[in-house]
Amino acid sequence: MSEKGNGGFETVAERPPQPPDSGAERRPRPPVKGPIRPYGDTTGDGMVQLSFTLPMPHSKIAEGAAVQLANKMGMDPALVVHAKQMGEGYTFFVVYGRVHHLVDPSKVEVVERDFPLLTPQEANAAIKRRLRRRLVVVGGCIGTDAHTVGIDAILNIKGFAGEKGLEYYRELKVVNLGAQVSVPHLVERAREEKADAVLVSQVVTQRDAHLLNTREMSAAFRESYPPDRRPLLIVGGPRFDETMARDLGVDRVFTRGTTPGEVASYLVHRLAPPPADQSARKAS
Amino acid sequence: MAATTRRRTGKLDLDPATVRKARSLARTVGRPIVRIARQHTTVSVERATLRLAGLAGADAEGTPWVNRLVDVVRADVGLEHGVALPVWDAVRRGEGADLRELAEKASAGSVRFRIPEGPDAKRARTAATRAVGAGIRRIDGRRRERERLIRRIGDAPATPWVYLIVATGDIYEDIPQAQAAAREGADIIAVIRSTGQSLLDFVPEGATREGFAGTYATQENFRLMRAALDDTSRELGRYVRLTNYASGLCMPEIATLAGLERLDMMLNDSMYGILFRDINPTRTFVDQRFSRQVHARAGIIINTGEDNYLTTADAVEAAHTVTTSQLLNEYFAKEAGLEDWQLGLGHAFEIDPDIPDSFRLELAHAMLARDLFPDAPLKWMPPTRHMTGDVFRGYLLDGFFNLVGALTGQGILLVGMMTEAVVTPWLSDRDLALQNVRYVMNAAGNLREDFRPEPEGFIAERARQVLAETIDLLEQIAAEPGRAPLLEAIADGTFGLMKRPADGGKGLEGVAKKARDYWNPANEMLEAR
C-alpha cells in the first residue's frame, strides 16, 4: 500500500518505548522535545480512533472497505469495532488502530491572530476597566445595498454561528442604522453618538460599488474629524479582501465567516488595549 | 389532546391560588397590548389579506404583487382605512380584471385608488368579502384535509414527537434530507429559514435554491415540501408534520401561506422579533395577533421561543423570565383563538453542567412548565450553549436532556445533536442522536408514573421559587407607568437584556393607526369564532 504512512517521517528515529509511570512516583513530564506519536494507553503506541460513514449497506465487504480506508489513512493495523447501517444505503463505522506517523511539535508553525480572541465577559471587563464607559458602535449598510444580513449577524443580539451579536455585550452601546444609509447620515449619527467605532457592511454590490462606497465613507470621516479623533472604521462583506484596509482608508476589513466575537475582540484590542499595549490605538 | 376541565393533578402540587394569580397578572399585562394590536394595522396584515384573496406571484424584479399593490394604495389613500375597500372598489370600477392585473396596472401608475362611499362601498365590501372568504375556506379545507390524512394514514406513534431540522438552503436538497429524516424516525420536520429572512419586508417567491444557513420560506417551497412529506407519510404509515417560521416582518403573510399550504406547526413567539431582531414592538404585536388568528383557524400548533432567553442570559438566574414569557404567550395565544393543544410553549436545557445540581434544576424548571400548562404540548429544546465541541460529553448531556423530557411528558422534543456548534448535523450525528432519544424513551419513558418529587425537597422548592419570581416580575411589569406597561418594560430591558423602545426598531413605518372606517374582511372572519 503505497499511500500508507508518510515517507518523510521514516528517517526520524523512533523513540524507544518508555516504561509506564508507576503510580507511586509521579514526576512532571519534561517538555516535549522530539517527535511524538498519538497516545492510547502506552507511550509510543500510536493509537487513534476514527468514525465515518460509507455510502453503502452494511456487509462484510463494507467492513472491509472501512478497514481499507483506515489503512489508506495510515492506520495499520485497523480494527472496526462498530458498524451500523443507517437507512438503506449508509453504514457508520468506528475504527481503532495504530498510526506510525510521528509529529514534531518543534516544527509546528502557527499563524497567530494579531489580536487575542476574548469571550463576551472578558471583552466587557476589559472595556469597563480600561475605558470606564460603554464603547459606542454605530453600524449600517451604505449605498444602495439593502442586505442587512451581514451587519445584523454581527450586531443583533441573535448573532451568528452560535455567538451572540454585539448588542449582547453589556459594555457596548450599539446603534444599528440598518440599510441604505447615506454617508453624510452615517457621519452625522457617528458624531451625535460619539462613536468609538463605525461598522459598515456591503453584501450585494455591482461593479465594485462596495469599494467606491467604502472609499467615499472613509474620506468623509477623514474630512469631518481631526485625525486623532476619528472613530475606528471597520468594513465587512463577502467581496472584500482582508489586505485592502489601507487602500480603502479604513482600519480593518472583515470577510466571510467573521463572527461577532472576533469583531468585539478586535474592538477591545484597538480601543481598550491592555496597558502595555496602549500604543496600538495610535499605530495606524 | 382535547381541552378538558380537570382537577389540578400536577406533580408539584402548586398552590392553585398562586397559579391563578400568575395567570391573572399575565392578563393584566397583556390586555393593553391587545388593545393596541386592535387599534393598528400593518402593511403585512394588509398584504396577508390580499394573499387570502389569491394574489400571488412577483414582478420581474422579484417584488411580490401584494407589496406593489399595497404600496400604491397606501400612497394614494393611506393604510389607515385598510386596503380591501380601495382595492375591490378599483376592481369593480374595471381598473383590472383581477387582482393581478390591478397590481400590474397600479405599479405602472395607471390606477388611482379612492375610498368608496355609499353603494360603491357596499359593493366593494361584498366583492372583498367573497374573495377573502375563498381564502379562509381554503384554509378550513386544508385543516380538514390534515385531520383526514391523520385518520387515514395514522398519527405519530408516541409523544414526545421527535423534531428534526433540515437546512441546506436549497429546497431540492432539503426534500430528500427531510424524507430521510422522517424515515429515520422524525415525527416533525422543521425547515430552518435563511438567515435574515425575518428582516425582509416581503416574502420571496417561488422555489429557492440559495439561502444563508437555511432555506427561504416561500409559498412554493412550502407546497413542495408538504407534498414530499405526504408521500413519505403514506410510505411510513404515520403523518409527518412540517414546521416553519411565522416571525419577522412578514409574520402575517407567512402564517397565511402556511395555512394555505397545510403546514402543521409554526414558530411564533410574541416577543422574539422585538427582543432579538429589533423589530418595532407595535409592528410585532399587531402582526402576531393576526398570524395567531390564522394559526388558530388553520389548526396549526405554534412553537414559542423561550429558549432564546436562556441562550443570552444565565439559565438559572433567568428561569423566571421563561415562565413569564410562557404565561404571556399563553394569554396572547388564547386571546387570538388558539386552544391549549396548539400551544407548543418553549423551554430549554441550558443550565451550565458544571454547576452543582444542574440536572435537578433543569428538572424543576421543566416540571414547573408541565404543571402550569398541563394540556399544552410543551416544546423542549436541547442544550446549545454548553455544547463545547467535545462531542462525547455533548452526547451525555443530550441523554440527560432526553431524560428530563421523558420525566416531564414533553409534547415536542427537538433532538439534540452532539455536533451542535461544530458542524451542521451529519447523517451519523442524526442517527446517533435518535438512538439516544430512543434509548432514553424506551428505558425511562414511563418513569414519570413512579416519579413524584419530595414535596419539601429541592425540586419542588426550586419550582415554587421560580413561580414566585415570575409573579414578582409580572407585578413589576404591571407597575410600569403608561397605558401599556409591557411596552415600558420592554423599553427598559426587562427581557433578555435588550432595551427596545416602543417608537424604535425595524418596520415601524409599516404600521398605521386604524381610521374609524377601517375595514378588513379577514379580521371580521377571523374574529368571529
Tab-separated table of N, CA and C in Angstrom, chain A residues 158, chain B residues 163-167 189-198 203-204 213-218 222 242-258 263-269 272 277 291 295 300-305 307-308 379 381 414:
chain	number	residue	atom	x	y	z
A	158	LYS	N	-29.207	38.271	18.351
A	158	LYS	CA	-29.327	36.897	17.829
A	158	LYS	C	-27.973	36.338	17.382
B	163	TYR	N	-38.583	15.893	16.763
B	163	TYR	CA	-38.494	17.076	15.895
B	163	TYR	C	-37.073	17.183	15.357
B	164	LEU	N	-36.940	17.095	14.034
B	164	LEU	CA	-35.614	17.200	13.416
B	164	LEU	C	-35.588	18.368	12.422
B	165	ILE	N	-34.400	18.888	12.236
B	165	ILE	CA	-34.227	20.096	11.434
B	165	ILE	C	-33.518	19.765	10.127
B	166	VAL	N	-33.955	20.369	9.033
B	166	VAL	CA	-33.132	20.362	7.828
B	166	VAL	C	-32.858	21.808	7.433
B	167	ALA	N	-31.725	22.038	6.830
B	167	ALA	CA	-31.338	23.408	6.497
B	167	ALA	C	-30.194	23.382	5.504
B	189	ILE	N	-40.688	17.670	10.830
B	189	ILE	CA	-39.544	18.218	10.111
B	189	ILE	C	-39.651	19.738	10.162
B	190	ALA	N	-38.585	20.380	10.594
B	190	ALA	CA	-38.548	21.842	10.569
B	190	ALA	C	-37.546	22.268	9.503
B	191	VAL	N	-37.968	23.147	8.625
B	191	VAL	CA	-37.049	23.690	7.630
B	191	VAL	C	-36.602	25.063	8.131
B	192	ILE	N	-35.337	25.141	8.486
B	192	ILE	CA	-34.790	26.389	9.013
B	192	ILE	C	-34.774	27.429	7.906
B	193	ARG	N	-35.096	28.656	8.271
B	193	ARG	CA	-35.118	29.725	7.268
B	193	ARG	C	-33.737	30.307	7.061
B	194	SER	N	-33.586	30.939	5.905
B	194	SER	CA	-32.341	31.639	5.615
B	194	SER	C	-32.117	32.744	6.643
B	195	THR	N	-30.865	32.894	7.066
B	195	THR	CA	-30.513	33.966	7.994
B	195	THR	C	-31.003	35.289	7.436
B	196	GLY	N	-31.661	36.057	8.261
B	196	GLY	CA	-32.042	37.398	7.836
B	196	GLY	C	-33.381	37.480	7.139
B	197	GLN	N	-34.065	36.337	6.908
B	197	GLN	CA	-35.370	36.480	6.254
B	197	GLN	C	-36.336	37.253	7.140
B	198	SER	N	-36.174	37.145	8.442
B	198	SER	CA	-37.118	37.844	9.324
B	198	SER	C	-37.079	39.352	9.111
B	203	VAL	N	-42.146	38.540	1.152
B	203	VAL	CA	-41.923	37.092	1.138
B	203	VAL	C	-41.399	36.732	-0.244
B	204	PRO	N	-40.193	36.155	-0.327
B	204	PRO	CA	-39.675	35.784	-1.640
B	204	PRO	C	-40.625	34.811	-2.345
B	213	ALA	N	-27.450	29.616	5.395
B	213	ALA	CA	-27.674	28.761	6.565
B	213	ALA	C	-29.136	28.383	6.747
B	214	GLY	N	-29.867	28.311	5.665
B	214	GLY	CA	-31.263	27.925	5.740
B	214	GLY	C	-31.937	28.213	4.413
B	215	THR	N	-33.211	27.832	4.329
B	215	THR	CA	-33.929	27.925	3.068
B	215	THR	C	-35.048	28.948	3.214
B	216	TYR	N	-35.219	29.791	2.211
B	216	TYR	CA	-36.256	30.817	2.311
B	216	TYR	C	-37.636	30.183	2.472
B	217	ALA	N	-38.446	30.820	3.303
B	217	ALA	CA	-39.846	30.424	3.424
B	217	ALA	C	-40.594	31.072	2.270
B	218	THR	N	-41.060	30.277	1.322
B	218	THR	CA	-41.882	30.786	0.227
B	218	THR	C	-43.068	29.851	0.082
B	222	PHE	N	-43.040	25.788	0.564
B	222	PHE	CA	-43.971	25.127	1.494
B	222	PHE	C	-44.692	23.994	0.767
B	242	LEU	N	-44.940	19.205	9.345
B	242	LEU	CA	-43.979	20.156	8.755
B	242	LEU	C	-44.052	21.488	9.498
B	243	THR	N	-42.880	22.014	9.801
B	243	THR	CA	-42.775	23.245	10.588
B	243	THR	C	-41.993	24.304	9.833
B	244	ASN	N	-42.418	25.555	9.990
B	244	ASN	CA	-41.620	26.670	9.502
B	244	ASN	C	-41.761	27.834	10.487
B	245	TYR	N	-41.379	29.018	10.062
B	245	TYR	CA	-41.276	30.147	10.980
B	245	TYR	C	-42.230	31.263	10.602
B	246	ALA	N	-43.192	31.583	11.460
B	246	ALA	CA	-44.003	32.786	11.266
B	246	ALA	C	-43.452	33.816	12.233
B	247	SER	N	-42.418	34.495	11.770
B	247	SER	CA	-41.797	35.506	12.613
B	247	SER	C	-41.229	36.567	11.689
B	248	GLY	N	-40.776	37.667	12.270
B	248	GLY	CA	-40.185	38.715	11.451
B	248	GLY	C	-41.226	39.644	10.858
B	249	LEU	N	-40.791	40.416	9.881
B	249	LEU	CA	-41.643	41.486	9.357
B	249	LEU	C	-42.828	40.959	8.556
B	250	CYS	N	-42.761	39.723	8.070
B	250	CYS	CA	-43.857	39.201	7.237
B	250	CYS	C	-44.659	38.112	7.940
B	251	MET	N	-44.655	38.159	9.263
B	251	MET	CA	-45.320	37.114	10.043
B	251	MET	C	-46.757	36.811	9.579
B	252	PRO	N	-47.611	37.826	9.366
B	252	PRO	CA	-48.987	37.511	8.963
B	252	PRO	C	-49.061	36.819	7.603
B	253	GLU	N	-48.209	37.246	6.681
B	253	GLU	CA	-48.246	36.633	5.351
B	253	GLU	C	-47.748	35.194	5.403
B	254	ILE	N	-46.690	34.961	6.146
B	254	ILE	CA	-46.137	33.605	6.210
B	254	ILE	C	-47.130	32.675	6.920
B	255	ALA	N	-47.807	33.200	7.952
B	255	ALA	CA	-48.842	32.397	8.626
B	255	ALA	C	-49.932	32.031	7.632
B	256	THR	N	-50.312	32.990	6.803
B	256	THR	CA	-51.361	32.756	5.813
B	256	THR	C	-50.922	31.694	4.803
B	257	LEU	N	-49.693	31.823	4.322
B	257	LEU	CA	-49.184	30.843	3.356
B	257	LEU	C	-49.105	29.456	3.992
B	258	ALA	N	-48.749	29.422	5.271
B	258	ALA	CA	-48.680	28.136	5.981
B	258	ALA	C	-50.066	27.500	6.056
B	263	LEU	N	-49.133	23.627	6.328
B	263	LEU	CA	-48.076	23.374	7.291
B	263	LEU	C	-48.744	23.051	8.620
B	264	ASP	N	-48.028	22.364	9.506
B	264	ASP	CA	-48.670	21.834	10.696
B	264	ASP	C	-48.278	22.564	11.975
B	265	MET	N	-47.076	23.139	11.960
B	265	MET	CA	-46.603	23.875	13.129
B	265	MET	C	-45.872	25.108	12.637
B	266	MET	N	-45.909	26.165	13.427
B	266	MET	CA	-45.150	27.361	13.080
B	266	MET	C	-44.495	27.918	14.331
B	267	LEU	N	-43.224	28.291	14.204
B	267	LEU	CA	-42.602	29.021	15.300
B	267	LEU	C	-43.194	30.417	15.313
B	268	ASN	N	-43.675	30.846	16.453
B	268	ASN	CA	-44.426	32.092	16.516
B	268	ASN	C	-44.402	32.574	17.964
B	269	ASP	N	-43.473	33.459	18.241
B	269	ASP	CA	-43.312	33.939	19.609
B	269	ASP	C	-43.806	35.377	19.715
B	272	TYR	N	-40.225	37.591	20.482
B	272	TYR	CA	-38.912	37.267	19.914
B	272	TYR	C	-38.408	38.334	18.935
B	277	ARG	N	-34.569	40.619	17.224
B	277	ARG	CA	-34.410	41.110	15.868
B	277	ARG	C	-34.630	42.612	15.769
B	291	SER	N	-51.430	36.793	12.857
B	291	SER	CA	-50.884	35.487	12.481
B	291	SER	C	-51.401	34.394	13.410
B	295	HIS	N	-53.365	30.980	12.537
B	295	HIS	CA	-52.940	29.668	13.034
B	295	HIS	C	-54.085	28.948	13.748
B	300	ILE	N	-53.063	24.993	13.245
B	300	ILE	CA	-51.606	24.908	13.332
B	300	ILE	C	-51.175	25.027	14.797
B	301	ILE	N	-50.205	24.207	15.176
B	301	ILE	CA	-49.634	24.290	16.526
B	301	ILE	C	-48.514	25.323	16.501
B	302	ILE	N	-48.545	26.277	17.410
B	302	ILE	CA	-47.437	27.237	17.450
B	302	ILE	C	-46.342	26.740	18.389
B	303	ASN	N	-45.114	27.126	18.087
B	303	ASN	CA	-43.965	26.871	18.973
B	303	ASN	C	-43.432	28.226	19.394
B	304	THR	N	-43.357	28.462	20.691
B	304	THR	CA	-42.854	29.759	21.150
B	304	THR	C	-41.351	29.669	21.412
B	305	GLY	N	-40.711	30.823	21.589
B	305	GLY	CA	-39.249	30.842	21.524
B	305	GLY	C	-38.531	31.141	22.826
B	307	ASP	N	-36.655	29.493	24.584
B	307	ASP	CA	-35.275	29.004	24.635
B	307	ASP	C	-34.274	30.124	24.363
B	308	ASN	N	-34.696	31.105	23.577
B	308	ASN	CA	-33.780	32.196	23.234
B	308	ASN	C	-33.349	33.022	24.451
B	379	LYS	N	-42.703	22.424	24.139
B	379	LYS	CA	-41.594	22.157	23.234
B	379	LYS	C	-40.270	22.243	23.993
B	381	MET	N	-36.298	22.112	24.213
B	381	MET	CA	-35.177	22.437	23.329
B	381	MET	C	-33.855	21.970	23.941
B	414	LEU	N	-37.144	18.606	20.430
B	414	LEU	CA	-36.176	18.929	19.396
B	414	LEU	C	-34.912	18.139	19.701
